[in-house]
mmCIF file of C-alpha atoms in Angstrom:
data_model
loop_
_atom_site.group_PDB
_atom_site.id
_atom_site.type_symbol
_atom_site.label_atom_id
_atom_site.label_comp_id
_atom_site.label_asym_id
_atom_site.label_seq_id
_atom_site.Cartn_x
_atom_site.Cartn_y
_atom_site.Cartn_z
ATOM 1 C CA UNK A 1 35.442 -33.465 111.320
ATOM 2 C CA UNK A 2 36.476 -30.711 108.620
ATOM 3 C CA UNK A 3 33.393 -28.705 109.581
ATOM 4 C CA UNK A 4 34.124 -28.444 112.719
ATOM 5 C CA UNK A 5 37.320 -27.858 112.859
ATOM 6 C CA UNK A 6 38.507 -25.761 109.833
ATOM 7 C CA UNK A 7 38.746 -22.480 111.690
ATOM 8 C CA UNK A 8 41.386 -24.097 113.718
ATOM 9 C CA UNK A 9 44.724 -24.699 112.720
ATOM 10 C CA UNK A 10 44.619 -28.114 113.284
ATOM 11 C CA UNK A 11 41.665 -28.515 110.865
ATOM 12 C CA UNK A 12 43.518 -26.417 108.673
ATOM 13 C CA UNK A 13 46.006 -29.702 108.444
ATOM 14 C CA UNK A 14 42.846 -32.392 108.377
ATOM 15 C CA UNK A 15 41.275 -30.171 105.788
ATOM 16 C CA UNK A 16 44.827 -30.127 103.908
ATOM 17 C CA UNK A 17 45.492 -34.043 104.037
ATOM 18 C CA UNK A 18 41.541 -34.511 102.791
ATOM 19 C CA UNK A 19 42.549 -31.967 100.028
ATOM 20 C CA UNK A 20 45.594 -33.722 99.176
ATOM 21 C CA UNK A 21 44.643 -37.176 99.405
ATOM 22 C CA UNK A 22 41.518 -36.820 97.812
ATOM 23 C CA UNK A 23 42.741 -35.120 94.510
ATOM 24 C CA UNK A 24 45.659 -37.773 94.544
ATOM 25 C CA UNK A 25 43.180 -40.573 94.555
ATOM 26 C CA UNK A 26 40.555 -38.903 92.182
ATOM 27 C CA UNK A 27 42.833 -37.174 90.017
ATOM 28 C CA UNK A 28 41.375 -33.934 90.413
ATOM 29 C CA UNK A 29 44.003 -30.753 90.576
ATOM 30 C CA UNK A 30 44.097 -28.809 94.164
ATOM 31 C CA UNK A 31 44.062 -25.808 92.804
ATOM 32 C CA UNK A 32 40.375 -25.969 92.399
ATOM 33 C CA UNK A 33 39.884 -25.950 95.984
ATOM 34 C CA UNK A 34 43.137 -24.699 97.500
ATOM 35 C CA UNK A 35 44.393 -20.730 97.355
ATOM 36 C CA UNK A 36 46.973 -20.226 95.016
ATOM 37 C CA UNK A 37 49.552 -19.246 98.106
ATOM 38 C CA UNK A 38 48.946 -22.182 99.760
ATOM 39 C CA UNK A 39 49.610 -24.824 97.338
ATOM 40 C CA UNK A 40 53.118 -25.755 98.432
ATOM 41 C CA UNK A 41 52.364 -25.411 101.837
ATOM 42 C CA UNK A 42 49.531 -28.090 101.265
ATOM 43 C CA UNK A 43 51.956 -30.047 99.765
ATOM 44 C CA UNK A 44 54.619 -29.912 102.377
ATOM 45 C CA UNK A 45 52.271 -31.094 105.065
ATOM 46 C CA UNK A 46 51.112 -34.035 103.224
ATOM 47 C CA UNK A 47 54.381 -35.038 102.550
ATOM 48 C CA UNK A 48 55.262 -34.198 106.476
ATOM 49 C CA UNK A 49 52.775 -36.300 107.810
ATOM 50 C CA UNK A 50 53.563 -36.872 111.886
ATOM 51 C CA UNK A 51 53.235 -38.784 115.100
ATOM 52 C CA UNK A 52 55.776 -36.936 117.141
ATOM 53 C CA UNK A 53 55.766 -33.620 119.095
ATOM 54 C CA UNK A 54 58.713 -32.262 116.843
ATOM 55 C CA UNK A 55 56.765 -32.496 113.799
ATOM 56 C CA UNK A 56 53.444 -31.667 115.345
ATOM 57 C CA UNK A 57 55.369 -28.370 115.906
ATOM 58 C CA UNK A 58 56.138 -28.230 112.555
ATOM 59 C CA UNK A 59 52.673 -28.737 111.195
ATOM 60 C CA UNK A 60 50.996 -26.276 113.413
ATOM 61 C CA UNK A 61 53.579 -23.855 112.460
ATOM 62 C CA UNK A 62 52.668 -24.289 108.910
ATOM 63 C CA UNK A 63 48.820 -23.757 109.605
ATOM 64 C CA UNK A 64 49.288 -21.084 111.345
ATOM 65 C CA UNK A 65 50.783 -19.024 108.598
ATOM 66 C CA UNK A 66 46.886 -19.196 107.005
ATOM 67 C CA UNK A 67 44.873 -18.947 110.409
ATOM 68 C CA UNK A 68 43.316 -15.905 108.699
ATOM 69 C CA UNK A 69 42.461 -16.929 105.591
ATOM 70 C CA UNK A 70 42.678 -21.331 105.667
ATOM 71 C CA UNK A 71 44.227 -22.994 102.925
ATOM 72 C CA UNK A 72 40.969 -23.929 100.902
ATOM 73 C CA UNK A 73 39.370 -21.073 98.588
ATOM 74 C CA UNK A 74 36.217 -20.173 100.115
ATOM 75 C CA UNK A 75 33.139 -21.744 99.307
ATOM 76 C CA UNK A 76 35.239 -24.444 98.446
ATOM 77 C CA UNK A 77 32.567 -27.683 99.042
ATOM 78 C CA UNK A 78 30.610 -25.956 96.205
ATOM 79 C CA UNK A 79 32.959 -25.869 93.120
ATOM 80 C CA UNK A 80 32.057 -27.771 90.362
ATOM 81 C CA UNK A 81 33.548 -31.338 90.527
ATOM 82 C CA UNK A 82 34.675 -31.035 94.224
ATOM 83 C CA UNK A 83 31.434 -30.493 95.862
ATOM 84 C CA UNK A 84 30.434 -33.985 94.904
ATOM 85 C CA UNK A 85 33.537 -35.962 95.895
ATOM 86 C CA UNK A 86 33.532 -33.804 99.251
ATOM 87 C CA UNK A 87 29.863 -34.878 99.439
ATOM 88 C CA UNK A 88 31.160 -38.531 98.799
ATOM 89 C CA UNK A 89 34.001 -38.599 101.065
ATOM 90 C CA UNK A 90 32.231 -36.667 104.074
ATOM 91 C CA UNK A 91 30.010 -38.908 106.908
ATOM 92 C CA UNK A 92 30.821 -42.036 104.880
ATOM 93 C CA UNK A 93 28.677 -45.098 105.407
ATOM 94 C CA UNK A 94 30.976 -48.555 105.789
ATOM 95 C CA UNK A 95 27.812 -50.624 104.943
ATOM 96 C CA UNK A 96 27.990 -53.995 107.039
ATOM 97 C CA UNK A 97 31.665 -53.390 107.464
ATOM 98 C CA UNK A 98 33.042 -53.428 111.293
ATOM 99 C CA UNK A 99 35.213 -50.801 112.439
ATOM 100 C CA UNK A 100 37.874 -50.141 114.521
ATOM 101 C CA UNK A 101 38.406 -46.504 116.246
ATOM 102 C CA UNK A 102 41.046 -45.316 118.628
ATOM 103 C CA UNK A 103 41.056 -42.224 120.022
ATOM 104 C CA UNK A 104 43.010 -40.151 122.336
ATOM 105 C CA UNK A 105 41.817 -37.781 125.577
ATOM 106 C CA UNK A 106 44.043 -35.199 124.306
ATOM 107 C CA UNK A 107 44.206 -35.363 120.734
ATOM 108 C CA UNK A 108 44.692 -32.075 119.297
ATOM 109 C CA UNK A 109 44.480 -32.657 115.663
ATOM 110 C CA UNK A 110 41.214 -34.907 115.837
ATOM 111 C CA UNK A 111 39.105 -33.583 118.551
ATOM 112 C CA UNK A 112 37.769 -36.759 121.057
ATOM 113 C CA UNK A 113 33.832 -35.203 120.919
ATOM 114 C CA UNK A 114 34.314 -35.170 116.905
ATOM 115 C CA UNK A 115 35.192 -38.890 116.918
ATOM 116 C CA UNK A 116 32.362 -39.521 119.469
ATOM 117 C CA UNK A 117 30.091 -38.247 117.564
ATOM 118 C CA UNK A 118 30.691 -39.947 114.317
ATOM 119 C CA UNK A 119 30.885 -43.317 116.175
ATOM 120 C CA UNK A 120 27.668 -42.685 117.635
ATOM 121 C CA UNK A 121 26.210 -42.437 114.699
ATOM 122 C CA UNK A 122 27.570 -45.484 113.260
ATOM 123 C CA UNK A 123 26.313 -47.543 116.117
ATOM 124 C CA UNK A 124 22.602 -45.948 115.709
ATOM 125 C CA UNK A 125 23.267 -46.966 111.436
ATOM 126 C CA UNK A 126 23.659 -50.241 112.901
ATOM 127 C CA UNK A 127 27.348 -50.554 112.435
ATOM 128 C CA UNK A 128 29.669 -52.539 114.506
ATOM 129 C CA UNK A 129 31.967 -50.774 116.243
ATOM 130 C CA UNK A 130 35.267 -51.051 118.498
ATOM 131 C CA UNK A 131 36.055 -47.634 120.168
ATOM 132 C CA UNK A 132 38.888 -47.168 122.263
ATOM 133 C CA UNK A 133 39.542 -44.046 123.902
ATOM 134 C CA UNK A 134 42.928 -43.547 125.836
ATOM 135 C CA UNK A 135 43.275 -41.064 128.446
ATOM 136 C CA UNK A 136 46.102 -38.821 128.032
ATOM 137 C CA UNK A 137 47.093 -39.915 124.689
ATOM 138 C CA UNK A 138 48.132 -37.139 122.008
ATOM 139 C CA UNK A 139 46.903 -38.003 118.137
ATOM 140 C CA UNK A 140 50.574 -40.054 117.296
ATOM 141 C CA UNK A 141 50.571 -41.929 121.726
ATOM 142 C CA UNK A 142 47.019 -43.193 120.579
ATOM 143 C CA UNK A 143 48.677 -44.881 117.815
ATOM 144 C CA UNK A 144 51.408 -46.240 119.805
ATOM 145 C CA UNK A 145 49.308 -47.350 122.530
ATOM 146 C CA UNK A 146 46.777 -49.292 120.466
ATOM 147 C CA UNK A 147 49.178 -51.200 118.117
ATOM 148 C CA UNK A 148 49.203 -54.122 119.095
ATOM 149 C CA UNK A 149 45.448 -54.051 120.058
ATOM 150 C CA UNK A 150 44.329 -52.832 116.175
ATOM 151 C CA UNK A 151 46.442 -55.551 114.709
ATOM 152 C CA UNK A 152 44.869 -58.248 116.877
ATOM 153 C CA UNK A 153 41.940 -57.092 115.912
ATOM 154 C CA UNK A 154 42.265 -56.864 112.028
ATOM 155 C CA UNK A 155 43.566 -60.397 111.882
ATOM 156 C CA UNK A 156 40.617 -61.407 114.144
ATOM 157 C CA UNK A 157 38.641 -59.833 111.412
ATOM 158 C CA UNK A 158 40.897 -61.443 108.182
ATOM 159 C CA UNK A 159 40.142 -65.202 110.441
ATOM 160 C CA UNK A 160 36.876 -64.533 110.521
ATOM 161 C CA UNK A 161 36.253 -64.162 114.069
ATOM 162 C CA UNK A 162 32.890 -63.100 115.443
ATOM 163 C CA UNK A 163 32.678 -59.201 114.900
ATOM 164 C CA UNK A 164 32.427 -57.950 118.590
ATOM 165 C CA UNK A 165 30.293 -54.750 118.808
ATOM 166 C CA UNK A 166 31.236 -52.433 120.948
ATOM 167 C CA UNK A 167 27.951 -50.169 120.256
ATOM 168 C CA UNK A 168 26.152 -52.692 122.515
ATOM 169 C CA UNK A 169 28.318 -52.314 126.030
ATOM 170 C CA UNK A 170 28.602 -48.607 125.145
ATOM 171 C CA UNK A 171 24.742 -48.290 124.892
ATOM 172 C CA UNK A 172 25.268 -46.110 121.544
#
């Protein structure tokens, strides 16, 4: 998903929540990967996080101030350190572990023929998978619309329900 959409400035935010999150859970400092400038910025979006249009604004507004440039110092999945955890973290196997993907028509942020993509890929690795798509639902409706759907199927999943696979009906 970064790679193909970090010129845009919604990638700009994926690629700054993957920045964030990843040196918050591996310890690792941003500034090895993000420009100087950009640092609070980075941090500001993490922290701002949203599933409404109002702060959808806000983030795009923020991204936009680095269309030119991007937050991330260029050539930044080859530095020393990061370049394997971005190698880690990037097309990551789940390894007998079902998933559960929701998707909407018009996301903006995550881009539908992204998420396609990766989930066909799953189902050819032989993982099973629940897609749902939602027509006309922005990145935060999906969320709202599929709720009560995701939980049902997590505590299907926690029972020990069958695992449905969706790969089969999709003929991925």
């Amino acid at each position: 998903m970064l790679r193909d959409d970090i010129g845009t400035p919604p990638g700009q935010v994926v690629a700054s929540f993957a920045a964030w999150s990843w040196g918050q859970a591996y310890g690792w400092p941003l500034d090895g990967i993000v420009r100087p400038q950009a640092l609070a910025t980075v941090d500001g979006i993490a922290a701002d996080c949203s599933l409404d249009p109002v702060g959808d604004v806000v983030l795009g507004l923020s991204a936009l101030g680095y269309a030119q440039t991007g937050f991330l110092r260029s050539a930044a999945d080859r530095r020393p350190g990061w370049d394997q955890l971005i190698a880690r973290n990037s097309n990551p196997d789940p390894k007998g572990v079902p998933v559960f993907f929701a998707q909407g028509s018009l996301d903006a942020l995550v881009e539908p023929a992204t998420t396609r993509d990766y989930v066909g890929r799953l189902c050819r690795a032989g993982t099973s998978v629940t897609y749902v798509e939602v027509p006309w639902a922005s990145h935060g409706g999906v969320v709202k619309a599929v709720a009560p759907m995701a939980v049902s199927w997590l505590l299907a999943r926690l029972s020990g329900a069958p695992v449905p696979n969706g790969c089969l009906r999709a003929g991925r």
